[in-house]
CSV table of C-alpha atoms in Angstrom, one decimal:
chain,number,residue,atom,x,y,z
A,1,MET,CA,0.0,0.0,0.0
A,2,ASN,CA,1.4,3.4,-0.9
A,3,GLY,CA,3.3,5.1,1.9
A,4,VAL,CA,3.2,2.1,4.3
A,5,ALA,CA,6.5,0.6,5.6
A,6,ALA,CA,5.7,-2.9,6.8
A,7,THR,CA,7.5,-3.8,10.0
A,8,LYS,CA,5.8,-7.0,11.4
A,9,LEU,CA,3.5,-9.8,10.4
A,10,LEU,CA,0.4,-10.1,12.5
A,11,VAL,CA,0.0,-13.7,13.7
A,12,GLU,CA,-3.1,-15.0,15.5
A,13,ASN,CA,-3.9,-18.7,16.2
A,14,ASP,CA,-0.7,-19.7,14.3
A,15,ARG,CA,-2.0,-17.9,11.2
A,16,VAL,CA,-0.7,-14.8,9.5
A,17,CYS,CA,-3.6,-12.4,9.4
A,18,GLY,CA,-2.0,-9.2,8.2
A,19,VAL,CA,0.8,-6.8,8.7
A,20,SER,CA,1.7,-4.0,11.1
A,21,GLY,CA,3.6,-1.0,9.7
A,22,THR,CA,4.1,2.7,9.7
A,23,LYS,CA,2.5,5.4,7.6
A,24,SER,CA,3.4,9.1,8.0
A,25,GLY,CA,5.0,8.2,11.4
A,26,GLU,CA,1.9,6.5,12.7
A,27,THR,CA,1.7,2.7,13.5
A,28,ILE,CA,-1.1,1.0,11.5
A,29,GLU,CA,-2.4,-2.5,11.1
A,30,LEU,CA,-3.6,-4.0,7.8
A,31,ARG,CA,-5.6,-7.2,8.3
A,32,SER,CA,-6.3,-9.7,5.6
A,33,ARG,CA,-7.4,-13.3,5.0
A,34,ALA,CA,-4.2,-13.8,3.0
A,35,THR,CA,-0.8,-12.1,3.2
A,36,ILE,CA,1.8,-12.3,0.5
A,37,LEU,CA,5.3,-11.2,1.0
A,38,ALA,CA,6.4,-9.9,-2.3
A,39,THR,CA,9.9,-8.6,-1.6
A,40,GLY,CA,13.1,-8.4,-3.7
A,41,GLY,CA,15.0,-10.7,-1.3
A,42,PHE,CA,18.0,-9.6,0.7
A,43,SER,CA,20.8,-9.0,-1.8
A,44,ALA,CA,21.4,-5.5,-0.5
A,45,ASN,CA,21.9,-6.6,3.1
A,46,LYS,CA,25.5,-7.5,3.4
A,47,GLU,CA,25.1,-9.4,6.7
A,48,LEU,CA,22.3,-11.6,5.4
A,49,VAL,CA,24.3,-12.2,2.2
A,50,LYS,CA,27.3,-13.4,4.3
A,51,LYS,CA,25.1,-15.5,6.6
A,52,TYR,CA,23.1,-17.3,3.9
A,53,ILE,CA,25.2,-17.3,0.7
A,54,GLY,CA,28.8,-17.3,1.9
A,55,PRO,CA,31.2,-15.5,4.3
A,56,HIS,CA,32.7,-13.4,1.5
A,57,ALA,CA,29.7,-13.1,-0.8
A,58,ASP,CA,29.2,-9.5,0.3
A,59,GLU,CA,32.2,-8.7,-1.9
A,60,CYS,CA,30.2,-9.5,-5.0
A,61,LYS,CA,28.6,-6.7,-7.1
A,62,LEU,CA,25.1,-5.9,-6.1
A,63,ARG,CA,23.0,-6.5,-9.2
A,64,GLY,CA,19.6,-6.1,-7.6
A,65,SER,CA,17.9,-3.1,-6.0
A,66,LYS,CA,19.4,-1.3,-3.1
A,67,GLN,CA,15.9,-1.7,-1.5
A,68,ASP,CA,16.3,-5.5,-1.3
A,69,THR,CA,17.3,-5.4,2.4
A,70,GLY,CA,15.6,-8.6,3.6
A,71,ASP,CA,12.7,-7.0,5.4
A,72,GLY,CA,10.3,-9.7,4.2
A,73,LEU,CA,12.6,-12.4,5.3
A,74,ARG,CA,13.1,-10.7,8.7
A,75,MET,CA,9.4,-10.5,9.3
A,76,ALA,CA,8.8,-14.0,8.2
A,77,LEU,CA,11.5,-15.4,10.4
A,78,ALA,CA,10.2,-13.4,13.4
A,79,ALA,CA,6.7,-14.9,12.7
A,80,GLY,CA,8.3,-18.4,13.0
A,81,VAL,CA,8.6,-19.6,9.4
A,82,LYS,CA,11.3,-22.0,8.3
A,83,ALA,CA,13.4,-20.5,5.5
A,84,VAL,CA,15.0,-23.0,3.1
A,85,ASN,CA,17.4,-22.8,0.2
A,86,LEU,CA,18.6,-19.3,1.0
A,87,ARG,CA,22.1,-20.1,-0.2
A,88,TYR,CA,21.0,-20.1,-3.9
A,89,PHE,CA,20.5,-17.0,-6.0
A,90,TYR,CA,20.1,-15.9,-9.6
A,91,GLY,CA,23.3,-14.3,-10.7
A,92,HIS,CA,25.8,-14.0,-13.5
A,93,LEU,CA,29.5,-13.6,-13.9
A,94,ILE,CA,30.6,-10.1,-14.7
A,95,SER,CA,33.9,-8.3,-15.1
A,96,ARG,CA,35.9,-7.7,-11.9
A,97,LYS,CA,36.2,-4.2,-13.2
A,98,ALA,CA,32.4,-3.7,-12.4
A,99,LEU,CA,33.4,-3.6,-8.7
A,100,VAL,CA,35.0,-0.2,-9.2
A,101,ASP,CA,33.5,1.1,-12.5
A,102,ASP,CA,29.8,1.0,-13.1
A,103,ARG,CA,30.4,1.2,-16.8
A,104,PHE,CA,31.2,-2.5,-16.7
A,105,TRP,CA,27.9,-3.6,-15.2
A,106,PRO,CA,25.5,-5.1,-15.9
A,107,TYR,CA,27.3,-5.8,-19.2
A,108,PRO,CA,29.3,-7.4,-20.4
A,109,ARG,CA,28.1,-10.6,-18.8
A,110,LEU,CA,30.5,-13.4,-19.1
A,111,ASP,CA,27.9,-16.2,-19.3
A,112,SER,CA,28.6,-17.1,-22.9
A,113,PHE,CA,32.2,-17.9,-22.0
A,114,VAL,CA,31.6,-20.2,-19.0
A,115,ASP,CA,30.7,-23.4,-21.0
A,116,GLU,CA,33.8,-23.0,-23.2
A,117,GLY,CA,36.3,-21.8,-20.7
A,118,ILE,CA,37.7,-22.7,-17.3
A,119,LEU,CA,37.5,-20.7,-14.1
A,120,ILE,CA,40.6,-20.7,-11.9
A,121,ASP,CA,41.4,-19.1,-8.5
A,122,ARG,CA,44.4,-16.9,-7.6
A,123,ASN,CA,46.5,-20.1,-7.2
A,124,GLY,CA,45.7,-21.2,-10.8
A,125,SER,CA,43.5,-24.1,-9.6
A,126,ARG,CA,40.2,-25.0,-11.2
A,127,PHE,CA,37.6,-25.1,-8.5
A,128,VAL,CA,34.2,-25.5,-10.2
A,129,ASP,CA,32.5,-27.5,-12.9
A,130,GLU,CA,31.8,-24.8,-15.5
A,131,GLY,CA,29.5,-27.2,-17.4
A,132,ARG,CA,26.9,-26.7,-14.7
A,133,GLY,CA,26.1,-23.3,-16.3
A,134,ASP,CA,26.6,-19.7,-15.5
A,135,VAL,CA,24.1,-19.3,-12.6
A,136,ALA,CA,25.5,-22.4,-10.8
A,137,VAL,CA,29.0,-21.1,-11.4
A,138,ALA,CA,28.1,-17.6,-10.0
A,139,ASN,CA,26.7,-19.3,-6.9
A,140,GLU,CA,29.8,-21.4,-6.4
A,141,LEU,CA,32.0,-18.4,-6.8
A,142,ALA,CA,30.0,-16.3,-4.4
A,143,ARG,CA,30.4,-19.1,-1.8
A,144,SER,CA,34.1,-19.3,-2.3
A,145,ASN,CA,36.7,-17.7,0.0
A,146,ASP,CA,37.7,-15.3,-2.8
A,147,PRO,CA,34.7,-14.4,-5.0
A,148,THR,CA,36.5,-11.6,-6.7
A,149,GLY,CA,39.7,-13.4,-7.4
A,150,ALA,CA,38.7,-15.8,-10.1
A,151,VAL,CA,39.9,-15.6,-13.7
A,152,LEU,CA,37.9,-17.1,-16.6
A,153,ILE,CA,40.2,-18.5,-19.3
A,154,PHE,CA,38.9,-19.1,-22.9
A,155,ASP,CA,40.3,-19.2,-26.4
A,156,ARG,CA,40.2,-16.8,-29.3
A,157,GLU,CA,37.5,-18.9,-31.1
A,158,THR,CA,35.2,-18.6,-28.1
A,159,TRP,CA,35.8,-14.8,-27.9
A,160,ASP,CA,35.1,-14.3,-31.6
A,161,ALA,CA,31.9,-16.4,-31.4
A,162,ALA,CA,30.6,-14.6,-28.3
A,163,LYS,CA,31.7,-11.0,-28.6
A,164,THR,CA,28.8,-9.9,-30.7
A,165,SER,CA,26.3,-11.1,-28.0
A,166,ILE,CA,28.1,-9.6,-25.0
A,167,PHE,CA,28.5,-5.9,-26.0
């Protein structure tokens, strides 16, 4: 609802029956037969990202909204829900340069190179099965101890085949 910041799910008889929030500095309650939490997740909350995705995942580039701070998750957990599969997210590999220069995000995405290349860590070791696809690789990288230190290696033929689709 416009201008309402939800703060707490209302629970009666083990059933969510609405939400409590603030509007113009006043506390209000909105009651309903059904309550749907339609949030953007928690990608902008570094503490939740570290807790659920990986201890260094907060070093990754935020690709979602800065408003995705986990308010819905926080309210749901406070109401006693069991959250599952929070360690998985939808993401893509992007240039490390995007961490310091917004001109390099959200493009070029490096997805088209993952299947044909290999991803190595700072020690030169391969640490993931690239054949699982770009989203799975992004998840694995985010859960690693050094999510910004990987290098994707591919050949000239792969570059020539993909370069028209990444720029």
